Coordinates of C-alpha atoms in Angstrom, one line a residue:
Chain A
M228 CA 0.0 0.0 0.0
T229 CA 1.2 3.5 -0.7
E230 CA 1.1 6.6 1.5
Q231 CA -2.3 7.5 0.2
Q232 CA -5.6 6.7 1.8
K233 CA -6.6 3.1 2.2
P234 CA -9.0 1.9 -0.5
A235 CA -12.6 2.4 0.3
P236 CA -15.0 -0.5 0.2
A237 CA -16.4 -1.2 -3.3
P238 CA -18.8 1.7 -4.0
E239 CA -22.5 0.7 -4.0
E240 CA -23.7 0.3 -7.6
E241 CA -26.0 3.3 -7.7
P242 CA -28.4 3.1 -10.7
P243 CA -28.2 5.8 -13.3
P244 CA -30.8 8.5 -13.2
I245 CA -32.3 7.3 -16.5
L246 CA -33.0 3.9 -18.1
G247 CA -32.7 2.0 -14.8
T248 CA -29.5 0.1 -15.2
W249 CA -26.0 0.9 -16.3
P250 CA -25.9 -1.7 -19.1
R251 CA -29.0 -0.1 -20.6
L252 CA -27.4 3.4 -20.5
Y253 CA -24.2 2.0 -22.1
G254 CA -26.3 0.4 -24.8
A255 CA -28.1 3.7 -25.4
V256 CA -24.7 5.5 -25.8
L257 CA -23.5 2.9 -28.3
G258 CA -26.9 2.9 -30.0
I259 CA -26.8 6.7 -30.5
L260 CA -23.3 6.3 -32.0
A261 CA -24.6 3.7 -34.5
L262 CA -27.6 6.0 -35.3
L263 CA -25.3 8.9 -35.9
I264 CA -23.1 6.9 -38.3
V265 CA -26.2 5.8 -40.3
L266 CA -27.5 9.4 -40.4
F267 CA -24.1 10.8 -41.5
Y268 CA -24.0 8.2 -44.2
L269 CA -27.4 9.1 -45.4
F270 CA -26.6 12.8 -45.2
G271 CA -23.5 12.4 -47.3
R272 CA -25.4 10.3 -49.8
A273 CA -28.3 12.6 -50.1
F274 CA -26.2 15.5 -51.3
R275 CA -23.5 13.6 -53.2
Chain B
M532 CA -11.8 44.2 -34.6
R533 CA -14.0 47.1 -33.6
T534 CA -14.6 48.6 -30.2
L535 CA -17.6 46.5 -29.5
D536 CA -15.6 43.3 -30.3
W537 CA -12.8 44.3 -27.8
A538 CA -15.5 45.0 -25.2
V539 CA -17.2 41.7 -25.7
M540 CA -14.0 39.7 -25.8
G541 CA -12.5 41.5 -22.8
A542 CA -15.7 41.3 -20.7
T543 CA -16.2 37.6 -21.5
L544 CA -12.6 36.6 -20.6
A545 CA -12.5 38.8 -17.5
A546 CA -15.8 37.3 -16.3
I547 CA -14.5 33.8 -16.8
V548 CA -11.2 34.5 -14.9
A549 CA -13.0 36.3 -12.0
Y550 CA -15.6 33.4 -11.7
G551 CA -12.7 30.9 -11.6
I552 CA -10.9 32.7 -8.9
V553 CA -14.1 33.1 -6.8
R554 CA -15.2 29.5 -7.2
G555 CA -11.8 28.1 -6.5
R556 CA -11.4 29.6 -3.0
G557 CA -11.2 27.5 0.1
S558 CA -8.8 24.6 -0.7
K559 CA -7.1 23.6 2.5
N560 CA -5.1 20.6 1.3
I561 CA -4.1 18.9 -1.9
S562 CA -7.3 16.9 -1.9
G563 CA -9.2 20.2 -2.4
Y564 CA -6.5 21.6 -4.7
F565 CA -6.1 18.7 -7.0
L566 CA -9.5 16.8 -6.7
A567 CA -11.9 19.6 -5.6
D568 CA -12.6 17.3 -2.6
R569 CA -14.3 15.0 -5.1
S570 CA -17.4 17.2 -5.0
M571 CA -18.3 17.9 -8.6
R572 CA -21.6 17.0 -10.3
W573 CA -21.7 15.2 -13.6
Y574 CA -22.4 18.3 -15.8
T575 CA -19.4 20.1 -14.4
V576 CA -17.3 16.9 -15.0
A577 CA -18.7 16.5 -18.5
L578 CA -18.1 20.1 -19.7
S579 CA -14.7 20.1 -18.1
I580 CA -13.7 17.0 -20.0
M581 CA -15.0 18.4 -23.2
A582 CA -13.3 21.8 -22.6
T583 CA -10.0 20.2 -21.8
Q584 CA -10.0 18.1 -25.0
A585 CA -11.2 20.9 -27.2
S586 CA -8.2 23.1 -27.7
A587 CA -8.2 26.4 -29.6
V588 CA -7.0 24.6 -32.7
T589 CA -10.2 22.6 -32.7
F590 CA -12.1 25.8 -33.4
T591 CA -9.6 27.5 -35.7
S592 CA -8.2 24.5 -37.6
A593 CA -11.2 22.1 -37.9
P594 CA -13.5 24.5 -39.9
G595 CA -10.5 25.2 -42.2
Q596 CA -9.9 21.4 -42.5
A597 CA -13.5 20.9 -43.6
Y598 CA -13.1 23.8 -46.0
A599 CA -10.1 22.2 -47.7
D600 CA -10.7 18.4 -47.2
G601 CA -14.4 17.9 -46.3
M602 CA -16.0 16.4 -43.3
R603 CA -14.3 13.0 -43.1
F604 CA -12.3 14.1 -40.1
V605 CA -15.4 13.5 -37.9
Q606 CA -14.8 9.7 -38.2
Y607 CA -11.8 10.1 -36.0
Y608 CA -14.2 10.6 -33.1
F609 CA -16.3 7.5 -33.7
G610 CA -14.2 5.4 -31.3
L611 CA -14.7 8.0 -28.5
P612 CA -18.2 6.9 -27.2
I613 CA -17.0 3.2 -27.1
A614 CA -14.0 4.3 -25.1
M615 CA -16.3 6.3 -22.7
V616 CA -18.3 3.1 -22.0
I617 CA -15.3 1.0 -21.5
L618 CA -13.8 3.5 -19.0
S619 CA -17.1 3.9 -17.2
V620 CA -17.2 0.1 -16.7
T621 CA -13.5 -0.4 -15.7
A622 CA -11.4 2.7 -14.7
V623 CA -14.0 4.8 -12.9
P624 CA -15.0 2.4 -10.1
I625 CA -11.4 1.3 -9.5
F626 CA -10.1 4.9 -9.3
H627 CA -12.9 5.9 -7.0
R628 CA -12.5 2.9 -4.7
L629 CA -8.8 3.5 -4.3
K630 CA -9.3 7.2 -3.9
V631 CA -6.2 7.9 -6.1
F632 CA -5.0 11.4 -6.9
T633 CA -3.4 10.4 -10.2
A634 CA -4.0 7.6 -12.7
Y635 CA -0.4 6.4 -12.1
E636 CA -0.9 6.1 -8.4
Y637 CA -3.3 3.2 -9.2
L638 CA -0.4 1.4 -11.0
E639 CA 1.6 1.3 -7.7
H640 CA -1.4 -0.3 -6.0
R641 CA -1.7 -2.8 -8.8
F642 CA 2.0 -3.3 -9.7
D643 CA 4.8 -1.5 -8.0
L644 CA 6.5 1.9 -7.4
K645 CA 8.8 1.7 -10.4
T646 CA 5.9 1.2 -12.8
R647 CA 4.1 4.2 -11.2
T648 CA 7.1 6.4 -11.4
L649 CA 7.9 5.4 -15.0
T650 CA 4.4 6.1 -16.3
S651 CA 4.2 9.4 -14.4
I652 CA 7.6 10.6 -15.8
I653 CA 6.4 9.6 -19.3
F654 CA 3.3 11.7 -18.8
L655 CA 5.4 14.7 -17.5
I656 CA 7.6 14.6 -20.5
Q657 CA 4.9 14.1 -23.1
R658 CA 2.4 16.6 -21.6
G659 CA 5.2 19.0 -20.6
L660 CA 6.0 19.3 -24.3
G661 CA 2.4 19.4 -25.2
V662 CA 1.3 22.2 -22.9
G663 CA 3.8 24.6 -24.6
I664 CA 2.3 23.8 -28.0
T665 CA -1.3 24.2 -26.5
I666 CA -0.4 27.8 -25.8
Y667 CA 1.9 28.3 -28.9
A668 CA -0.5 27.1 -31.6
P669 CA -3.4 29.5 -31.0
S670 CA -1.0 32.3 -30.0
L671 CA 0.6 32.1 -33.4
V672 CA -2.7 32.1 -35.3
L673 CA -4.1 35.0 -33.2
S674 CA -0.8 37.0 -33.5
V675 CA -0.9 36.6 -37.2
V676 CA -4.6 37.5 -37.6
L677 CA -4.7 40.3 -35.0
G678 CA -1.3 41.6 -35.8
W679 CA -0.1 41.3 -32.2
S680 CA 3.3 39.9 -31.2
L681 CA 3.5 36.2 -30.3
T682 CA 4.8 37.2 -26.9
W683 CA 1.6 39.2 -26.1
T684 CA -0.8 36.6 -27.2
S685 CA 0.9 33.7 -25.4
V686 CA 1.4 35.9 -22.2
L687 CA -2.3 36.8 -22.4
I688 CA -3.4 33.2 -22.6
G689 CA -0.8 31.7 -20.3
G690 CA -0.9 34.6 -17.8
T691 CA -4.7 34.4 -17.2
V692 CA -4.5 30.7 -16.9
I693 CA -1.8 30.9 -14.3
L694 CA -3.8 33.5 -12.4
Y695 CA -6.9 31.3 -11.7
T696 CA -5.3 27.8 -11.7
T697 CA -2.6 28.8 -9.2
S698 CA -5.1 30.4 -6.9
G699 CA -8.0 27.9 -7.0
G700 CA -6.5 24.7 -8.3
V701 CA -8.8 22.1 -10.0
K702 CA -12.0 23.8 -8.7
S703 CA -11.1 26.9 -10.7
V704 CA -10.1 24.7 -13.6
N705 CA -13.4 22.8 -13.7
W706 CA -15.7 25.7 -13.0
T707 CA -14.0 27.9 -15.7
D708 CA -14.0 25.0 -18.1
M709 CA -17.7 24.8 -17.7
Q710 CA -18.1 28.5 -18.4
Q711 CA -15.7 28.4 -21.2
M712 CA -17.5 25.4 -22.9
L713 CA -20.8 27.2 -22.6
V714 CA -19.3 30.4 -24.2
I715 CA -17.7 28.3 -26.9
M716 CA -20.9 26.4 -27.8
G717 CA -22.9 29.6 -27.8
G718 CA -20.4 31.5 -29.9
M719 CA -19.9 28.7 -32.5
A720 CA -23.7 28.2 -32.8
L721 CA -24.2 32.0 -33.5
A722 CA -21.3 31.9 -36.0
F723 CA -23.0 28.9 -37.7
V724 CA -26.3 30.7 -38.0
M725 CA -24.7 33.9 -39.2
T726 CA -22.7 32.1 -41.9
I727 CA -25.9 30.6 -43.3
L728 CA -27.5 34.1 -43.2
L729 CA -24.5 35.5 -45.1
L730 CA -25.0 33.1 -48.1
P731 CA -26.4 34.8 -51.3
K732 CA -30.2 35.4 -51.1
D733 CA -30.9 32.9 -53.9
I734 CA -28.9 30.1 -52.2
S735 CA -30.9 28.2 -49.6
F736 CA -29.4 26.0 -46.9
T737 CA -30.3 23.0 -49.0
D738 CA -28.6 24.5 -52.0
A739 CA -25.5 25.1 -49.9
L740 CA -25.5 21.4 -48.9
T741 CA -26.0 20.5 -52.5
V742 CA -23.0 22.6 -53.6
A743 CA -20.9 21.2 -50.8
G744 CA -21.9 17.6 -51.6
G745 CA -21.3 18.2 -55.3
M746 CA -17.8 19.5 -54.6
G747 CA -16.8 16.6 -52.4
R748 CA -17.1 18.3 -49.0
L749 CA -19.8 16.1 -47.4
N750 CA -17.6 13.0 -47.5
V751 CA -18.6 12.1 -43.9
I752 CA -18.3 8.3 -44.1
D753 CA -15.5 6.4 -45.9
F754 CA -16.0 2.7 -45.9
S755 CA -12.5 1.9 -47.4
F756 CA -10.1 -0.2 -45.4
D757 CA -6.6 1.4 -45.9
P758 CA -4.2 1.6 -43.0
N759 CA -2.4 4.5 -44.7
N760 CA -5.7 6.5 -45.1
R761 CA -6.0 8.5 -41.8
Y762 CA -9.8 9.0 -41.7
T763 CA -12.0 6.1 -42.5
L764 CA -14.9 4.5 -40.7
F765 CA -12.7 1.6 -39.5
S766 CA -9.7 3.7 -38.5
G767 CA -12.0 6.0 -36.7
I768 CA -13.8 3.3 -34.7
I769 CA -10.8 1.1 -34.0
G770 CA -7.9 3.5 -34.0
G771 CA -10.0 6.3 -32.6
M772 CA -11.2 4.1 -29.8
F773 CA -7.6 3.2 -28.8
V774 CA -6.6 6.9 -29.0
A775 CA -9.6 7.9 -26.8
L776 CA -9.0 5.0 -24.4
A777 CA -5.4 6.1 -24.0
Y778 CA -6.2 9.8 -23.7
F779 CA -9.1 9.6 -21.3
G780 CA -7.9 6.5 -19.4
T781 CA -4.2 7.2 -19.0
D782 CA -3.6 10.9 -19.5
Q783 CA -3.8 12.7 -16.1
S784 CA -5.1 15.9 -17.7
Q785 CA -8.3 13.9 -18.4
V786 CA -8.3 11.4 -15.6
Q787 CA -8.1 14.3 -13.1
R788 CA -11.3 15.7 -14.6
Y789 CA -13.5 12.7 -13.7
L790 CA -11.6 12.0 -10.4
T791 CA -13.3 15.2 -9.2
G792 CA -16.8 13.6 -9.5
R793 CA -18.5 13.2 -6.2
S794 CA -19.4 9.6 -6.9
V795 CA -18.9 6.8 -9.4
T796 CA -22.3 7.7 -10.9
Q797 CA -21.3 11.4 -11.3
S798 CA -18.0 10.6 -13.0
R799 CA -19.6 8.0 -15.2
L800 CA -22.4 10.3 -16.3
G801 CA -19.7 13.0 -17.1
L802 CA -17.8 10.6 -19.4
L803 CA -21.0 9.2 -21.0
F804 CA -22.3 12.7 -21.7
N805 CA -19.0 13.4 -23.5
G806 CA -19.5 10.2 -25.5
I807 CA -22.9 11.3 -26.6
A808 CA -22.2 15.0 -27.3
K809 CA -18.7 15.0 -28.8
V810 CA -19.5 13.5 -32.2
P811 CA -22.4 15.8 -33.0
M812 CA -20.4 18.8 -31.7
Q813 CA -17.5 18.0 -34.0
F814 CA -19.9 17.3 -36.9
L815 CA -21.4 20.8 -36.5
I816 CA -17.9 22.5 -36.2
L817 CA -16.9 20.8 -39.5
L818 CA -20.3 21.7 -41.1
L819 CA -19.5 25.3 -40.1
G820 CA -16.3 25.0 -42.1
V821 CA -18.3 23.6 -45.0
M822 CA -20.7 26.5 -44.9
V823 CA -17.7 28.9 -45.0
F824 CA -16.5 27.0 -48.0
V825 CA -19.9 27.4 -49.8
F826 CA -19.9 31.1 -48.8
Y827 CA -16.5 31.6 -50.5
Q828 CA -17.9 29.9 -53.7
F829 CA -19.9 33.1 -54.2
V830 CA -17.4 35.6 -52.8
T831 CA -13.9 35.5 -54.1
P832 CA -11.6 34.3 -51.2
P833 CA -8.0 35.4 -50.7
I834 CA -5.8 33.3 -52.9
F835 CA -3.9 32.4 -49.7
F836 CA -5.4 32.9 -46.3
N837 CA -2.2 33.5 -44.2
P838 CA -2.0 37.4 -44.1
V839 CA 1.7 37.5 -43.0
E840 CA 2.8 35.4 -46.0
R841 CA 0.7 37.5 -48.4
E842 CA 2.3 40.7 -47.1
R843 CA 5.8 39.1 -47.4
V844 CA 5.2 38.3 -51.0
A845 CA 3.7 41.7 -51.7
A846 CA 6.9 43.3 -50.4
G847 CA 9.2 40.9 -52.3
P848 CA 10.4 40.6 -55.9
S849 CA 7.5 38.4 -57.0
A850 CA 4.8 41.0 -56.0
G851 CA 3.8 41.6 -59.6
A852 CA 3.5 38.0 -60.6
Y853 CA 1.5 37.3 -57.4
A854 CA -0.8 40.2 -58.1
A855 CA -1.4 38.9 -61.6
L856 CA -2.3 35.5 -60.2
E857 CA -4.7 37.2 -57.7
G858 CA -6.5 38.8 -60.7
Q859 CA -6.7 35.5 -62.6
Y860 CA -8.0 33.8 -59.4
G861 CA -10.7 36.4 -59.1
T862 CA -11.8 35.8 -62.7
A863 CA -11.7 32.0 -62.2
S864 CA -13.7 32.3 -59.0
E865 CA -16.4 34.3 -60.7
E866 CA -16.6 31.7 -63.5
K867 CA -16.8 29.0 -60.9
S868 CA -19.7 30.8 -59.2
M869 CA -21.6 30.8 -62.5
A870 CA -20.9 27.2 -63.0
I871 CA -22.2 26.4 -59.5
R872 CA -25.5 28.3 -60.2
A873 CA -25.8 26.4 -63.5
Y874 CA -25.2 23.1 -61.6
L875 CA -27.9 24.0 -59.0
Q876 CA -30.3 24.8 -61.8
E877 CA -29.7 21.4 -63.5
R878 CA -30.1 19.7 -60.1
R879 CA -33.5 21.3 -59.8
A880 CA -34.9 20.9 -63.3
G881 CA -32.4 19.4 -65.6
T882 CA -32.0 15.9 -67.2
E883 CA -29.4 13.4 -66.2
S884 CA -27.1 14.3 -69.1
S885 CA -27.4 18.0 -68.6
L886 CA -26.6 17.6 -65.0
A887 CA -23.5 15.5 -65.8
A888 CA -22.4 18.2 -68.2
A889 CA -22.9 21.0 -65.6
R890 CA -21.0 18.9 -63.0
K891 CA -18.1 18.4 -65.5
T892 CA -18.0 22.2 -66.2
L893 CA -17.9 22.9 -62.4
E894 CA -15.1 20.4 -61.9
E895 CA -13.1 22.1 -64.7
K896 CA -13.6 25.5 -63.2
E897 CA -12.7 24.3 -59.8
A898 CA -9.5 22.6 -61.2
A899 CA -8.6 25.9 -63.0
A900 CA -9.0 27.9 -59.8
Q901 CA -6.9 25.4 -57.8
A902 CA -4.2 25.4 -60.5
I903 CA -3.9 29.2 -60.1
R904 CA -3.8 28.9 -56.3
A905 CA -1.1 26.3 -56.6
K906 CA 1.1 28.7 -58.6
A907 CA 0.5 31.4 -55.9
V908 CA 1.6 28.9 -53.2
G909 CA 4.7 28.2 -55.3
I910 CA 5.5 31.9 -55.3
I911 CA 5.0 32.1 -51.5
R912 CA 7.4 29.1 -51.0
T913 CA 9.9 30.7 -53.4
T914 CA 9.8 34.0 -51.4
D915 CA 10.0 32.2 -48.1
P916 CA 11.1 28.6 -48.3
S917 CA 10.2 28.1 -44.6
A918 CA 6.6 29.2 -45.2
D919 CA 3.9 26.7 -44.4
P920 CA 2.0 25.9 -47.7
S921 CA -1.1 25.0 -45.7
D922 CA -3.3 28.0 -44.7
T923 CA -6.2 26.0 -43.2
N924 CA -5.6 27.5 -39.7
Y925 CA -6.4 31.0 -41.1
I926 CA -9.5 30.3 -43.2
F927 CA -12.1 30.5 -40.4
L928 CA -10.6 33.5 -38.6
T929 CA -10.1 35.4 -41.8
F930 CA -13.8 34.8 -42.6
V931 CA -14.8 35.9 -39.1
L932 CA -12.8 39.1 -39.2
S933 CA -14.0 40.0 -42.7
Y934 CA -17.7 39.2 -42.6
L935 CA -19.2 38.6 -39.2
P936 CA -20.9 41.6 -37.5
A937 CA -19.4 43.6 -34.7
G938 CA -19.8 41.9 -31.3
L939 CA -19.9 38.4 -32.8
V940 CA -16.3 38.8 -33.9
G941 CA -15.3 39.6 -30.3
L942 CA -17.3 36.6 -29.1
V943 CA -15.7 34.2 -31.6
F944 CA -12.3 35.4 -30.5
A945 CA -13.3 35.0 -26.9
C946 CA -14.2 31.4 -27.8
I947 CA -10.7 30.8 -29.3
F948 CA -9.0 32.3 -26.2
A949 CA -11.4 30.4 -23.9
A950 CA -10.7 27.1 -25.7
S951 CA -6.9 27.6 -25.4
M952 CA -7.2 28.5 -21.7
S953 CA -9.4 25.6 -20.9
S954 CA -7.0 23.1 -22.4
S955 CA -3.9 24.6 -20.9
S956 CA -5.4 25.0 -17.4
G957 CA -6.4 21.3 -17.3
E958 CA -2.9 20.3 -18.5
L959 CA -1.1 22.6 -16.0
S960 CA -3.3 21.2 -13.1
A961 CA -2.5 17.6 -14.2
L962 CA 1.3 18.3 -14.5
A963 CA 1.3 19.9 -11.1
S964 CA -0.6 17.0 -9.5
C965 CA 1.8 14.4 -11.0
T966 CA 4.9 16.4 -10.0
I967 CA 3.7 16.8 -6.4
V968 CA 1.8 13.5 -5.7
D969 CA 3.8 11.0 -7.8
I970 CA 7.3 12.5 -7.5
Y971 CA 7.7 15.1 -4.7
K972 CA 5.4 13.5 -2.1
R973 CA 6.3 9.9 -3.0
H974 CA 10.0 10.2 -3.4
I975 CA 11.3 13.5 -2.0
R976 CA 9.2 14.7 1.0
P977 CA 6.8 11.9 2.0
A978 CA 5.7 13.3 5.4
A979 CA 5.0 17.0 5.4
S980 CA 2.0 19.1 6.5
D981 CA -1.0 19.8 4.3
R982 CA 0.0 23.4 4.3
H983 CA 3.4 22.6 2.9
Y984 CA 2.0 20.4 0.2
L985 CA -0.6 23.0 -0.8
F986 CA 2.2 25.6 -1.0
V987 CA 4.5 23.5 -3.2
S988 CA 1.5 22.5 -5.3
R989 CA 0.7 26.2 -6.1
G990 CA 4.4 26.7 -6.8
A991 CA 4.5 23.7 -9.2
M992 CA 1.4 25.0 -11.0
A993 CA 2.9 28.5 -11.5
L994 CA 6.2 27.0 -12.6
W995 CA 4.6 24.8 -15.2
G996 CA 2.7 27.8 -16.4
V997 CA 5.7 30.0 -16.8
Y998 CA 7.5 27.1 -18.5
A999 CA 4.6 26.7 -21.0
I1000 CA 4.7 30.5 -21.9
A1001 CA 8.5 30.3 -22.2
F1002 CA 8.2 27.2 -24.5
A1003 CA 5.7 29.1 -26.6
Q1004 CA 8.2 31.9 -27.2
F1005 CA 10.8 29.5 -28.5
A1006 CA 8.5 27.1 -30.3
S1007 CA 8.6 29.1 -33.5
R1008 CA 12.3 28.5 -33.7
L1009 CA 11.8 24.8 -33.5
G1010 CA 10.4 24.7 -37.0
S1011 CA 9.4 21.2 -38.1
L1012 CA 10.3 20.0 -34.6
I1013 CA 6.8 21.2 -33.5
E1014 CA 5.3 18.4 -35.6
A1015 CA 7.7 16.0 -34.0
V1016 CA 6.5 17.2 -30.6
N1017 CA 2.9 16.5 -31.5
I1018 CA 3.9 13.0 -32.7
I1019 CA 5.6 12.3 -29.4
G1020 CA 2.2 12.0 -27.8
S1021 CA 1.1 9.3 -30.1
L1022 CA 4.4 7.5 -29.6
F1023 CA 3.7 7.0 -25.9
Y1024 CA 0.0 6.6 -25.7
G1025 CA -0.2 3.0 -26.9
T1026 CA 2.3 1.6 -24.4
M1027 CA 0.6 3.6 -21.6
L1028 CA -2.7 2.1 -22.6
G1029 CA -1.2 -1.4 -22.7
I1030 CA 0.0 -1.0 -19.1
F1031 CA -3.4 0.1 -17.9
L1032 CA -5.2 -2.7 -19.8
L1033 CA -2.8 -5.2 -18.1
A1034 CA -3.6 -3.6 -14.8
F1035 CA -7.3 -3.9 -15.3
Y1036 CA -7.7 -7.2 -17.1
L1037 CA -4.7 -9.5 -16.8
K1038 CA -4.5 -10.2 -13.1
F1039 CA -1.7 -12.7 -13.3
V1040 CA 0.9 -10.2 -14.7
R1041 CA 3.0 -8.4 -12.1
G1042 CA 5.1 -5.3 -11.9
T1043 CA 8.5 -6.4 -13.3
A1044 CA 7.0 -8.0 -16.4
V1045 CA 5.0 -4.8 -17.1
F1046 CA 8.0 -2.6 -16.5
C1047 CA 10.1 -4.5 -19.1
A1048 CA 7.1 -4.7 -21.5
A1049 CA 6.8 -0.9 -21.5
F1050 CA 10.2 -0.7 -23.2
V1051 CA 9.3 -3.4 -25.7
G1052 CA 6.0 -1.6 -26.5
E1053 CA 8.0 1.6 -27.1
A1054 CA 10.6 -0.1 -29.2
V1055 CA 7.8 -1.5 -31.5
V1056 CA 6.1 1.9 -31.8
L1057 CA 9.4 3.6 -32.6
Y1058 CA 10.1 1.0 -35.3
C1059 CA 6.7 1.7 -36.9
F1060 CA 7.4 5.4 -36.7
L1061 CA 10.9 5.3 -38.2
F1062 CA 10.6 2.5 -40.7
T1063 CA 7.0 2.2 -41.8
G1064 CA 4.3 4.4 -43.4
I1065 CA 1.6 3.3 -40.9
S1066 CA -0.7 6.2 -39.9
W1067 CA -0.1 7.5 -36.3
L1068 CA -3.6 6.5 -35.4
W1069 CA -2.5 2.9 -35.4
Y1070 CA 0.5 3.5 -33.2
N1071 CA -1.8 3.3 -30.2
V1072 CA -3.1 -0.1 -31.3
V1073 CA 0.4 -1.5 -32.1
G1074 CA 2.0 -0.2 -28.9
C1075 CA -0.8 -1.4 -26.7
L1076 CA -0.8 -4.9 -28.2
A1077 CA 3.0 -5.1 -28.1
A1078 CA 3.1 -4.1 -24.4
V1079 CA 0.3 -6.6 -23.5
A1080 CA 1.8 -9.5 -25.4
S1081 CA 5.4 -9.0 -24.2
A1082 CA 4.2 -8.5 -20.6
A1083 CA 2.4 -11.9 -20.7
L1084 CA 5.5 -13.5 -22.2
F1085 CA 7.9 -11.9 -19.6
E1086 CA 5.6 -12.9 -16.8
A1087 CA 5.7 -16.5 -18.0
L1088 CA 9.5 -16.4 -18.3
L1089 CA 9.9 -14.8 -14.9
R1090 CA 7.7 -17.5 -13.3
R1091 CA 9.6 -20.2 -14.9
G1092 CA 12.8 -18.7 -13.6
R1093 CA 11.3 -18.5 -10.1
G1094 CA 10.0 -22.0 -10.4
E1095 CA 6.4 -20.9 -10.0
G1096 CA 3.6 -22.9 -11.6
G1097 CA 0.4 -21.9 -10.1
P1098 CA -1.5 -18.7 -10.2
S1099 CA 0.0 -15.7 -8.5
P1100 CA -1.6 -14.2 -5.4
R1101 CA -4.3 -11.7 -6.2
P1102 CA -2.6 -8.3 -6.2
T1103 CA -4.0 -5.6 -4.0
G1104 CA -6.1 -2.8 -5.4
S1105 CA -7.1 -4.6 -8.6

């Protein structure tokens, strides 16, 4: 152990404020990324 | 810049600095000074993360890049949301549980002191060089555009940053980052709207997009798989993810931002918000550059945007030839404008063959204008062989100064200064925290009072700030070395990421194997840099994989040497 404070006990897994669970929120972030990629592709294609 | 612009810029920057000083009061120890007593809410963490990443170059260079090369640069950010999720799952709970001050402190918990010290020193070297460039790059552009000396612009940026970071530490950094990010978002949104309003009356927003698309500027997604092509979907997702993992997971200037979160939840939400907001934000900044490009299809642009180089040619022996080229460029631009209008007309009502003919004419006119511009750049290089043939950094600011209304010009310049201040303040705070916590407190003076550590922390912050300003003064003399300094960052990130991935996921690997693997990872990256044409985005992947694989190998060899067969005891803190 170093000179810093001792490790705290594992923090309680507090749920996120939206979507109920963390895996759902992570999925939403990745889903938004996928959606953006599709939209960007369609955007570029529409004005090609 | 007019009086109103100076007033807007001065008032905005003064308000930010004063706010930072006021909000930063009250730190009694280094926990308050470097971690804000872990009290920040997610929105402060999120905006601070975004402000630290978005340097002034993001807002000066990115629109220029879209003007010259289109929007494909946005793909570089596609790996970032994935990295935010991975870090939220792994790094955030571990860092919070161990209550670390720096990312490298965790490596001592997990491995040993020498690994912590090595990674901290690598960070200090890499970021120490980077912080000078963070101040130098916008200082140079602003000095050229505003006609100020480089000394004044860098002292203005660096001096104000030192003022509030030294007094208030990371609290000031985070709170000013938040203000700066809000100013930047507001300023860029207004500039975007204004640019669209400045388009000719007969050119709608849809027409502008049609022109941009027809001239190859809406190349947002590139599905090709070419390791030498810097911006493709795959390099963006894979290479960009490794870059983002390394930057947000191992670089103290970012780790410190989410260590200030009041709980795991607040830190995670800060990172995830960044993952959601960053890609659209970058898209809109690039789209702003594309709109500036369309604007200049109907208004003749300068043949070269860097005003200093233009003046140098005008005062030299090739002034006549350059002026003649400017005249030809004006004529070519007018012909191109007519070809664009004809192209739009055919898009609306023409046949397929007439549209193809209009597009061909437009391409010919564009090629003719570019050929004249290439000759002008040749004259500039002949007049001054050290001149940078790229003028992308000056395109947006030239447009802002020439066409945006009074007040908004001042606000955009305040955005540029704010962006530079937010990046450099985060970097200074991170450099000071590693200097004091990882080096001074761990190796030189392990048992001193809170007051003493707070005093030397303020001193370290101020010294790093003075160093950054001094570096900015001499950076112009480094010439092409500046590019080398930028590349240095990518040379180290992969190995650093490999070390952290080993710490998080490969529990059987111990300190000595990791320490040796760091050197192998670096050797492999240096080989790629010196002897191959692989894009730097992939260095992070290569360095990371080399470090992980060699650490596993070293660990096996070390165990065989020690005569161990079974699994190692579970290390602490992992």
